[in-house]
Short mmCIF file of C-alpha atoms in Angstrom, two decimals:
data_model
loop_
_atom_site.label_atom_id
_atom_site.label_comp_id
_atom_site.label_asym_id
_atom_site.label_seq_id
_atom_site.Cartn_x
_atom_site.Cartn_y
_atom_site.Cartn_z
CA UNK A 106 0.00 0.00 0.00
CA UNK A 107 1.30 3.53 -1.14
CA UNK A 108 2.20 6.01 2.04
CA UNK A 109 -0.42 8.82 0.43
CA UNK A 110 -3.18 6.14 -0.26
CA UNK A 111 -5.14 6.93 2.95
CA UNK A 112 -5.14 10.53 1.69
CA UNK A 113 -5.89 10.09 -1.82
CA UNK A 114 -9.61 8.51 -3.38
CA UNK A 115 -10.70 8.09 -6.66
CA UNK A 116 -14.42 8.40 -7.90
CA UNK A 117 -15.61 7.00 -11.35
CA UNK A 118 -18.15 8.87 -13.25
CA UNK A 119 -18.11 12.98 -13.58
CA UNK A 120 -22.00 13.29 -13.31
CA UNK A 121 -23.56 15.13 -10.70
CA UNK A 122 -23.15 12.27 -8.20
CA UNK A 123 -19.71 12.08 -8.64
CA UNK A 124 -18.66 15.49 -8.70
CA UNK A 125 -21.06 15.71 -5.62
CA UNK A 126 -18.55 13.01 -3.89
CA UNK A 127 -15.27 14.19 -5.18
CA UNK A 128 -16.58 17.77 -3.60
CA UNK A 129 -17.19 16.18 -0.25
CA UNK A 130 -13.70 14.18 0.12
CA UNK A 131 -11.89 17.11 -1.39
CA UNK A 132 -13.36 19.69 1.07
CA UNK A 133 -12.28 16.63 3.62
CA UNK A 134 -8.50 16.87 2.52
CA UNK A 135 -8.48 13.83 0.64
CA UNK A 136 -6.52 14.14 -2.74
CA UNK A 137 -9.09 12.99 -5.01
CA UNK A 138 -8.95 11.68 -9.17
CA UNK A 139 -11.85 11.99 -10.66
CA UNK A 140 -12.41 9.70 -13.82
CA UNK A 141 -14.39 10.17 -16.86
CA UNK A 142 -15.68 8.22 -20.05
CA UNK A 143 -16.72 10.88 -22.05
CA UNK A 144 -14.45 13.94 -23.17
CA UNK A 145 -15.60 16.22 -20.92
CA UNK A 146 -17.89 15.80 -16.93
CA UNK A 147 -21.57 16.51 -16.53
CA UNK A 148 -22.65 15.17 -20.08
CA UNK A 149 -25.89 14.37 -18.62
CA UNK A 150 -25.92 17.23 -16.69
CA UNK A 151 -26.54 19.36 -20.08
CA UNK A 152 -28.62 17.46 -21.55
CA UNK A 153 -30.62 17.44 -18.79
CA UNK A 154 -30.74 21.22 -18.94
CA UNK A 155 -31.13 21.57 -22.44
CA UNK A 156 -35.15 22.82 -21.31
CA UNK A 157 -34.12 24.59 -18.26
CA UNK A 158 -32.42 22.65 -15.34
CA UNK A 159 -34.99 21.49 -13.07
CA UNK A 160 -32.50 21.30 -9.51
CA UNK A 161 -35.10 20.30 -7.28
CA UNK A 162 -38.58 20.84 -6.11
CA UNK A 163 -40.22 23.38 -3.45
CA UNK A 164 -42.80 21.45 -2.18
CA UNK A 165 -43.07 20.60 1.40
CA UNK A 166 -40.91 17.96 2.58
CA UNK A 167 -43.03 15.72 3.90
CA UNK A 168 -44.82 15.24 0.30
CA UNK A 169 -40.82 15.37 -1.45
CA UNK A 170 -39.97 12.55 -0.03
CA UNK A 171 -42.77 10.24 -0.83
CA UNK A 172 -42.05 10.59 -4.29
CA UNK A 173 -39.16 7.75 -4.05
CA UNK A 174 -41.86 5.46 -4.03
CA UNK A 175 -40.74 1.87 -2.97
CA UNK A 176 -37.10 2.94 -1.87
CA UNK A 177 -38.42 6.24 0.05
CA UNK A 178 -37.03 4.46 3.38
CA UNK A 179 -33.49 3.84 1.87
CA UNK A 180 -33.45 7.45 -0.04
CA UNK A 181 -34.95 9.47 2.88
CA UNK A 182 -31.31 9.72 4.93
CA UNK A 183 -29.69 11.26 2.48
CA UNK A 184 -32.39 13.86 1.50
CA UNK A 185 -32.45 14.70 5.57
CA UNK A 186 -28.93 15.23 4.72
CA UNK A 187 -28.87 17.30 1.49
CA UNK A 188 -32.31 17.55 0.32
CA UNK A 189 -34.07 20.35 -1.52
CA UNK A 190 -33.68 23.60 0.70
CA UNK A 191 -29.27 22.08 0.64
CA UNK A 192 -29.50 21.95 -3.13
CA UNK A 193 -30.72 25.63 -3.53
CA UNK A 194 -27.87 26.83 -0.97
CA UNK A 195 -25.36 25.03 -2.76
CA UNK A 196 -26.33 26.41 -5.45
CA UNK A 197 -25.91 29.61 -4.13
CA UNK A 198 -22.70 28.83 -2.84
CA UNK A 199 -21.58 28.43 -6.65
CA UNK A 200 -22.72 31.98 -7.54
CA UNK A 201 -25.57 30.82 -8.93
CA UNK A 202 -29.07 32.13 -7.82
CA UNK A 203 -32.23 29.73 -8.24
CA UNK A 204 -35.93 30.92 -8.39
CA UNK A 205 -39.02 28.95 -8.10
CA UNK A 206 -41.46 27.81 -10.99
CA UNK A 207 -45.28 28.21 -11.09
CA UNK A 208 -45.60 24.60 -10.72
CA UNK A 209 -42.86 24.21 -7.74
CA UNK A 210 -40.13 23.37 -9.72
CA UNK A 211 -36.75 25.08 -9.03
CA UNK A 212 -34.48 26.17 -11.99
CA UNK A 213 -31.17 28.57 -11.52
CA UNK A 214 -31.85 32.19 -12.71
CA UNK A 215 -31.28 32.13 -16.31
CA UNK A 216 -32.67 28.61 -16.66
CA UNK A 217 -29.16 27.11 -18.10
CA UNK A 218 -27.14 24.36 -16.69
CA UNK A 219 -23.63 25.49 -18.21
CA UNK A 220 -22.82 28.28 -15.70
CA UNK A 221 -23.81 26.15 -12.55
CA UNK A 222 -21.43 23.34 -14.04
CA UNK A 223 -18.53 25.42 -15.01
CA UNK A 224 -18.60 27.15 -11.56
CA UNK A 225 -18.65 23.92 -10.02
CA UNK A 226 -16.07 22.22 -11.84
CA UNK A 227 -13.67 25.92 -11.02
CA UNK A 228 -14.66 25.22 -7.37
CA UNK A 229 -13.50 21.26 -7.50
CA UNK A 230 -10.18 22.09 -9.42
CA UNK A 231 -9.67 24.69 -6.56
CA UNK A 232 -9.78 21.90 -4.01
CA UNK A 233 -7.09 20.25 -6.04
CA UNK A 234 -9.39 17.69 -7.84
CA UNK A 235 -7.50 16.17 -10.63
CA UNK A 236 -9.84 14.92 -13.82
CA UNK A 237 -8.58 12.25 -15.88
CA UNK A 238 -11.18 11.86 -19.18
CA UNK A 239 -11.57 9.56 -21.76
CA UNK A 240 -10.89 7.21 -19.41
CA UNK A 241 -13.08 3.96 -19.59
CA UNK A 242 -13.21 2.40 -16.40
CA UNK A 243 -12.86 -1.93 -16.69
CA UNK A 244 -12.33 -3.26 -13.87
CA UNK A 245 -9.72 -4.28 -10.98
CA UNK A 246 -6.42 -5.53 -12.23
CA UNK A 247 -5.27 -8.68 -10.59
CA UNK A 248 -2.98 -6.90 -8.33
CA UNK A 249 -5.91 -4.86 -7.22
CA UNK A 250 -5.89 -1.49 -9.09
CA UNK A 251 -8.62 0.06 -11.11
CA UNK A 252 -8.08 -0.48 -14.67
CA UNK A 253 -9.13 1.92 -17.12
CA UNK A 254 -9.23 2.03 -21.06
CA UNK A 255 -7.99 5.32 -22.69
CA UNK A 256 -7.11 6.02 -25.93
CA UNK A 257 -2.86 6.01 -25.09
CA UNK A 258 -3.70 2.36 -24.02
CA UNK A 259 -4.66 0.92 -20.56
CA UNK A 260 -4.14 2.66 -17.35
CA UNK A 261 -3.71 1.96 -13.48
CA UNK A 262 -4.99 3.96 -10.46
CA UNK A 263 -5.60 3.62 -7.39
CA UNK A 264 -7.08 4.92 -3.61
CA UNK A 265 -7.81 4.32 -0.79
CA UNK A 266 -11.08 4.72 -1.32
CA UNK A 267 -13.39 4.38 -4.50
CA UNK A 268 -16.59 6.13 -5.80
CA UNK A 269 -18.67 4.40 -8.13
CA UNK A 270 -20.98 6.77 -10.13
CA UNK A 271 -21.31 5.06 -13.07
CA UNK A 272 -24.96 5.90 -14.26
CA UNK A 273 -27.97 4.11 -15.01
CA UNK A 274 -29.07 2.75 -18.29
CA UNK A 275 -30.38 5.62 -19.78
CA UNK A 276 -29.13 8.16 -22.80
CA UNK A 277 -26.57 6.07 -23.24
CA UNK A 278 -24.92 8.82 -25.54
CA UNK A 279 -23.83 10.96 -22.39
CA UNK A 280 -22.12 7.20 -21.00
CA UNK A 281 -24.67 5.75 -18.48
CA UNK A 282 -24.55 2.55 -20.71
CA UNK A 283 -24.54 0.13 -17.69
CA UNK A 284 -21.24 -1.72 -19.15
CA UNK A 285 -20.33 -1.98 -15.83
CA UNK A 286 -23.21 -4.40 -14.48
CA UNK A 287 -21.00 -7.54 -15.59
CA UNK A 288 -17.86 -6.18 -13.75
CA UNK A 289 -19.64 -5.92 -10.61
CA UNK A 290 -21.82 -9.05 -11.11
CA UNK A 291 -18.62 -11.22 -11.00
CA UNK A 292 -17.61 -9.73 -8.03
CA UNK A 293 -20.92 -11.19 -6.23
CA UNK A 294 -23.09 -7.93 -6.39
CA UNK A 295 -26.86 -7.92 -6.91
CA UNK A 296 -27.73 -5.62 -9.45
CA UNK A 297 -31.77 -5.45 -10.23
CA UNK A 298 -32.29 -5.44 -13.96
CA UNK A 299 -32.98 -1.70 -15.80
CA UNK A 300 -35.99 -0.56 -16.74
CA UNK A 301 -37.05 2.53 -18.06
CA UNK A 302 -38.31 5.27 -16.00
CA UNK A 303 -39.80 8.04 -16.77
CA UNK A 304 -40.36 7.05 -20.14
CA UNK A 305 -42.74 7.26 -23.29
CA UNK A 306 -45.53 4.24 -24.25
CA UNK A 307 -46.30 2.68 -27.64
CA UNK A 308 -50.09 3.22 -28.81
CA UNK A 309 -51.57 1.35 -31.83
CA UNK A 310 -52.76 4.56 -33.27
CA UNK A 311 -55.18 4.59 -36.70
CA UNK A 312 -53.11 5.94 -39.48
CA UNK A 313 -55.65 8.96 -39.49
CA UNK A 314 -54.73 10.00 -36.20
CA UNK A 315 -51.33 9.41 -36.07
CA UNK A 316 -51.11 11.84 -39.69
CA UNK A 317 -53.20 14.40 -38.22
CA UNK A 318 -52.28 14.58 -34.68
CA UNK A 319 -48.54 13.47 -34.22
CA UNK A 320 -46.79 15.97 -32.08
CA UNK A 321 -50.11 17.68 -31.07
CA UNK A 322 -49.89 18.62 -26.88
CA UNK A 323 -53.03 17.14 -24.75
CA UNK A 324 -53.78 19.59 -22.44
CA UNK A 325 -56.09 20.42 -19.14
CA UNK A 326 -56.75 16.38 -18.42
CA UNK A 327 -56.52 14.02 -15.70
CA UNK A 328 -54.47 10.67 -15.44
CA UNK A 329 -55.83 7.77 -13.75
CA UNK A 330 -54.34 4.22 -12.70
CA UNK A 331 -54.97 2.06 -10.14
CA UNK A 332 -51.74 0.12 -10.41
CA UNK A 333 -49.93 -2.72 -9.03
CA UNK A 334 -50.43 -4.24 -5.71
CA UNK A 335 -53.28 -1.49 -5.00
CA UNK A 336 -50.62 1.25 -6.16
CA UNK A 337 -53.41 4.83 -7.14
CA UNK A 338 -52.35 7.46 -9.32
CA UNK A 339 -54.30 10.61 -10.13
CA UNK A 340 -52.70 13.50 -11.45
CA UNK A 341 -53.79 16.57 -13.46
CA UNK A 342 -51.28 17.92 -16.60
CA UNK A 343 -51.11 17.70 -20.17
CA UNK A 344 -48.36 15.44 -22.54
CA UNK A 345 -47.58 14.82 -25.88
CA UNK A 346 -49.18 12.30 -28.96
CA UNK A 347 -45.92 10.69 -30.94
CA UNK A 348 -45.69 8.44 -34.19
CA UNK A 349 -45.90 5.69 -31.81
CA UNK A 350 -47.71 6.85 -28.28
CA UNK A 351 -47.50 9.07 -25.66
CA UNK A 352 -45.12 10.57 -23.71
CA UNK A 353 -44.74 14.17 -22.18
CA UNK A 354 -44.57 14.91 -17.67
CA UNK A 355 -48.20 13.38 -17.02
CA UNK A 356 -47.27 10.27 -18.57
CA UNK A 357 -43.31 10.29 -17.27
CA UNK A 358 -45.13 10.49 -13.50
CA UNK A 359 -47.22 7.55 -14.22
CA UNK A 360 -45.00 5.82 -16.17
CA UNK A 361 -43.94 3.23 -13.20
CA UNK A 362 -47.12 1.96 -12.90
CA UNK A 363 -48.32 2.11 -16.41
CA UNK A 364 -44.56 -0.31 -16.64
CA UNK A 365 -45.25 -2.43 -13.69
CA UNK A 366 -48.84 -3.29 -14.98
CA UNK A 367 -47.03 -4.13 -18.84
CA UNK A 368 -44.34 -6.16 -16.86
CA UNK A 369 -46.47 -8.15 -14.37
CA UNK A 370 -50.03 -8.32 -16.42
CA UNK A 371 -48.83 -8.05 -20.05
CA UNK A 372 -51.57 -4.74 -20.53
CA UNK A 373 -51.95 -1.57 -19.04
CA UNK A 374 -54.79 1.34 -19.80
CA UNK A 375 -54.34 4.98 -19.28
CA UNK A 376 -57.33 6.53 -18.06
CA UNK A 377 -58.17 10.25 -18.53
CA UNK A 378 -60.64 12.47 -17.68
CA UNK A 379 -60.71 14.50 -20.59
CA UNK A 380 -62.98 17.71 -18.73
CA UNK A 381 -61.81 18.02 -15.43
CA UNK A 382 -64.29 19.76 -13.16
CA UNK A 383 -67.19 18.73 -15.33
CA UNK A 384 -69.53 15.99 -13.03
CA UNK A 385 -71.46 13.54 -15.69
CA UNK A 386 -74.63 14.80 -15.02
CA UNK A 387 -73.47 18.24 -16.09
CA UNK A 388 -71.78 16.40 -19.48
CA UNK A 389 -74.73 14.98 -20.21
CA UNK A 390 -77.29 18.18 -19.56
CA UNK A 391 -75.13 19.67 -22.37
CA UNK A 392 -74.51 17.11 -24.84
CA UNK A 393 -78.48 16.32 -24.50
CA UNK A 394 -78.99 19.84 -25.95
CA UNK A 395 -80.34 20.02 -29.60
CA UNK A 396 -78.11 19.17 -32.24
CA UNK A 397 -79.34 20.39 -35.07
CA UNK A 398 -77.54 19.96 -38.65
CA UNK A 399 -74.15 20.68 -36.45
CA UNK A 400 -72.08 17.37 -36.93
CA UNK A 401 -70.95 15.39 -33.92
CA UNK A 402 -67.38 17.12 -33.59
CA UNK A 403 -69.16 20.40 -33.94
CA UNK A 404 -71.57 19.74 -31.29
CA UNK A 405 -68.46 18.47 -29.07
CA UNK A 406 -66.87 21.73 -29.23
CA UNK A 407 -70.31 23.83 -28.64
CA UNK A 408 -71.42 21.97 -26.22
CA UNK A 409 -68.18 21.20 -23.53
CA UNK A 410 -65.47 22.62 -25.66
CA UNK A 411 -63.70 19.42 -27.05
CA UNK A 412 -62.14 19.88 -29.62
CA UNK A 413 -58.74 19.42 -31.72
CA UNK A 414 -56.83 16.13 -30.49
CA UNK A 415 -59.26 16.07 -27.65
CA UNK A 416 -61.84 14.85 -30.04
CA UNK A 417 -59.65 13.04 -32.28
CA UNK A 418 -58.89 10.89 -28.88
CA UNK A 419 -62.24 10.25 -28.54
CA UNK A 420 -63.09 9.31 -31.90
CA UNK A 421 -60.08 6.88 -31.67
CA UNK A 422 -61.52 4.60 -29.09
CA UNK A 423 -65.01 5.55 -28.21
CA UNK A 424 -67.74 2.99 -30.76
CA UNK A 425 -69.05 5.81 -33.18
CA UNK A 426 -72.47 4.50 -31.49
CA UNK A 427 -71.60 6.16 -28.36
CA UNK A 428 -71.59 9.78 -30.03
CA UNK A 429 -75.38 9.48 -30.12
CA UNK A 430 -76.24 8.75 -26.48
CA UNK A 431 -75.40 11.33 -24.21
CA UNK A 432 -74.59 9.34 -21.37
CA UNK A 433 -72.09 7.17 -22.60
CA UNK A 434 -70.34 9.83 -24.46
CA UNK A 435 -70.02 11.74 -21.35
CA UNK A 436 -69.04 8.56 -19.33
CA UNK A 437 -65.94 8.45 -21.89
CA UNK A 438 -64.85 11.62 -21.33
CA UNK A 439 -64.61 11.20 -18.05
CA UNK A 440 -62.79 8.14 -18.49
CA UNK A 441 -61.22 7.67 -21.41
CA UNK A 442 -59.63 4.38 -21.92
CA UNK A 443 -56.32 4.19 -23.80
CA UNK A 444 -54.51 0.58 -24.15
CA UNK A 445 -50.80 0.97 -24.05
CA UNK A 446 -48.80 -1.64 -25.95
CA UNK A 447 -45.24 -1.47 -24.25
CA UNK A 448 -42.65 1.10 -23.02
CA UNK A 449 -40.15 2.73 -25.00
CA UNK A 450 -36.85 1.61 -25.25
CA UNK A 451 -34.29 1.91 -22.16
CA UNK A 452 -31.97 3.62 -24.25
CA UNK A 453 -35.06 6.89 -24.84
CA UNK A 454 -36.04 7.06 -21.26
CA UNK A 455 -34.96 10.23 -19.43
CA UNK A 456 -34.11 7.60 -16.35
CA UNK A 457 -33.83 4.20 -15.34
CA UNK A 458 -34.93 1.84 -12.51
CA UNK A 459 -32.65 -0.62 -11.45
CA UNK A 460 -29.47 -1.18 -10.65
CA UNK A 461 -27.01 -2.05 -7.44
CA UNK A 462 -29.49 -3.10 -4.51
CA UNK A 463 -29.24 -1.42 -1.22
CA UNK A 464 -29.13 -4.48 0.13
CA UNK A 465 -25.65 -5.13 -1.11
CA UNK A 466 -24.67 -1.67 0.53
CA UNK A 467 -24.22 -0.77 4.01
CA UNK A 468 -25.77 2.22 5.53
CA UNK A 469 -22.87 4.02 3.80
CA UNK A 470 -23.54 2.97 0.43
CA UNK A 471 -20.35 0.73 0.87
CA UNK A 472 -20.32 -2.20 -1.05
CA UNK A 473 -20.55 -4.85 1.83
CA UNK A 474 -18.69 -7.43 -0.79
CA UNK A 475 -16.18 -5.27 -1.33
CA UNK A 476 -14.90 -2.97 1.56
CA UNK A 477 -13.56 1.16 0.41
CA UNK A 478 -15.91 0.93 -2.76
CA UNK A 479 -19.30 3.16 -2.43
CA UNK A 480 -22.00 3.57 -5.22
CA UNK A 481 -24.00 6.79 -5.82
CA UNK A 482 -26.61 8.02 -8.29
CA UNK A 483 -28.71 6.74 -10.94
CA UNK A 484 -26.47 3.39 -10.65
CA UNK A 485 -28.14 2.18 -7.27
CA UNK A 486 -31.47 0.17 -7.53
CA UNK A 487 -34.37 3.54 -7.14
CA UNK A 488 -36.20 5.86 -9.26
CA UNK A 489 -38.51 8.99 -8.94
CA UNK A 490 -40.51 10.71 -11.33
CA UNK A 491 -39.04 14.43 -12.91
CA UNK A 492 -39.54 17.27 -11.54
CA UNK A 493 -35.83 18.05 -9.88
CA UNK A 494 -36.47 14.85 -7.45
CA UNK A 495 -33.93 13.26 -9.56
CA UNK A 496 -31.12 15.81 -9.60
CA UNK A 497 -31.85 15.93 -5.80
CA UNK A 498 -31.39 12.45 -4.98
CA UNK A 499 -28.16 12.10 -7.45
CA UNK A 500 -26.75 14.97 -5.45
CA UNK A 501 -27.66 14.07 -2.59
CA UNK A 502 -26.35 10.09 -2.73
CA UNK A 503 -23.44 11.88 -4.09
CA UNK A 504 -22.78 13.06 -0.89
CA UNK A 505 -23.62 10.84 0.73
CA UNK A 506 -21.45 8.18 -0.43
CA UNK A 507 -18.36 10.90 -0.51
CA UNK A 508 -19.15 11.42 3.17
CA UNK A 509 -18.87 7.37 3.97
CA UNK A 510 -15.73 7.23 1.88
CA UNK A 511 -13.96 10.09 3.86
CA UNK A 512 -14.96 8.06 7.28
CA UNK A 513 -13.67 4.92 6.18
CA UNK A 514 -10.69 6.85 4.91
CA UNK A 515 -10.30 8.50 8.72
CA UNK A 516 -10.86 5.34 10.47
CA UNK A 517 -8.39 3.57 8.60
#
């Protein structure tokens, strides 16, 4: 063992749960090298901010944290930790100001992620960070050191510590590829196969709708599911018709259980209330009204305002015999039905679930098979719906993990 190696950590992967880690042992005194894949950190981090980067999310706590859904109780420590209100004062810290959305969502002032990053990366390569990219990690050499593949040939390191932050499965273009699930797999880790999260469905739309209303925004409706093992969902928003489906932020925050259902009953239906705050009864007083020589989509639009893709939708999957009896017509817009064929691929999904289980992690996020190695971020086996709960809970495992790695680095 090297004199300086109880000093000295490395961390693989330069997204925002690895910087987040080589920040903490850094600030700790800990000489840290950071290794990337790609040619430059925070790949994902851009893209994710190509619409505005959503940090986090100003509702109250007690409703933030519930949206980790089946790993809440392993996620929850770190957000008491570095949660939402930490992200915004980090942010701060950087120079960079955040505000808050209409919806609750919190963005930095000027709604780009390239300032945050650069100030952050300034800060870490003030604390004496060295970066090391283009640099592939493989695996453990025999005599124990990481190996990674770079484009001089293969290369050594190692630390006493180690940060794994290696991505999930999704946008594989910014490197979370999961290559790394066999390395870790030999080494006796359970790793829960990805899915995609937070992803798009396939719909067997009629050639007439798809032509007319590909790309056309459904707006002003309500999702309904009653999921998996009794799971609810019921959520108010608008998203998006493709070539193939849907997708858009109602569907991405149903789009665990709309999976789940595919994965465990071969079939899942989206339900939507196409005219929220209408009752039936009040439907039906107004499509009862006198038609006249007005058409059926003209009447929709008179009579509740339906119109556009709204109707389309219904004219898609409601029996044209419905249109003429006001009751049922009204019962489908209140509950649309909408038979999804299968998720999108992995490699499309803004995020993935899956990954290294916490139970092969210690309350640390040390690998309990392999002592001085700690995961963080998208890697580990959870998932949460957009909205900034993702950047949160990268960040804040990030830490997390950095934290565990500078103890075990003292105690040694």
């Amino acid at each position: 063992m090297k004199a300086n190696s109880l000093t000295s950590a490395v961390v693989i992967g330069g997204g925002p749960a690895g910087l987040m880690a080589a920040q903490v042992l850094a600030e700790g005194g800990i000489q840290v090298e950071l290794y990337e894949a790609k040619p430059s950190p925070g790949r994902k981090f851009l893209v994710a901010g190509k619409g505005g980067l959503n940090l986090t999310h100003a509702e109250a706590y007690e409703k933030f944290r519930t949206r980790y859904g089946e790993r809440q109780e392993q996620i929850e420590p770190l957000l008491r930790q570095f949660g939402p209100k930490e992200v915004q004062r980090w942010a701060a810290e950087l120079g960079v100001d955040t505000f808050v959305g209409s919806s609750g969502r919190v963005f930095p002032v000027g709604m780009k992620s390239m300032p945050l990053l650069r100030a952050w990366l300034g800060y870490l390569h003030s604390l004496g960070v060295t970066f090391h990219t283009r640099n592939e990690w493989t695996g453990w050499h025999a005599n124990g050191r990481l190996r990674f593949r770079t484009p001089e040939g293969e290369h050594l390191a190692e630390g006493g510590a180690t940060v794994l932050a290696l991505g999930g499965a999704s946008w594989p273009v910014t490197g979370s590829n999961g290559k790394w699930i066999p390395t870790l797999s030999k080494r006796g880790i359970t790793i829960a196969a990805f899915k995609p999260a937070n992803c798009g469905f396939n719909v067997r739309w009629t050639e007439h709708f798809r032509t007319r209303f590909a790309g056309a925004p459904v707006k002003a409706v309500v999702a309904k599911f009653l999921g998996v093992n009794g799971r609810t969902f019921q959520q108010q928003g608008e998203f998006i018709i493709t070539e193939n489906g849907v997708e858009g932020s109602l569907i991405y925050a149903c789009s665990a259980f709309l999976r789940d259902a595919l994965d465990t009953q071969g079939e899942a239906t989206l339900h939507l209330d196409m005219a929220p705050g209408w009752t039936i009864e009040r439907l039906v007083a107004r499509l009862s009204e006198r038609r006249g020589n007005r058409s059926h989509s003209s009447h929709l639009k008179k009579a509740v305002g339906i119109e556009g893709v709204k109707s389309g939708l219904l004219w898609e999957f409601v029996p044209r015999d419905d249109f003429t009896d006001a009751f049922r017509l009204a019962e489908a817009i209140k509950d649309l039905c909408i038979p999804l064929e299968s998720a999108r691929p992995l490699e499309e999904a803004i995020s993935s679930a899956g990954g290294v289980t916490f139970e092969s992690l210690d309350k640390h996020l040390m690998l309990q098979a392999l002592p001085g190695v700690f995961c963080a971020g998208e890697m580990l086996d959870w998932e949460a719906p957009t909205g900034g709960y993702l950047l949160t809970a990268c960040l804040s495992s990030g830490r997390w993990a950095g934290l565990g790695a500078l103890e075990w680095l003292q105690d040694k």
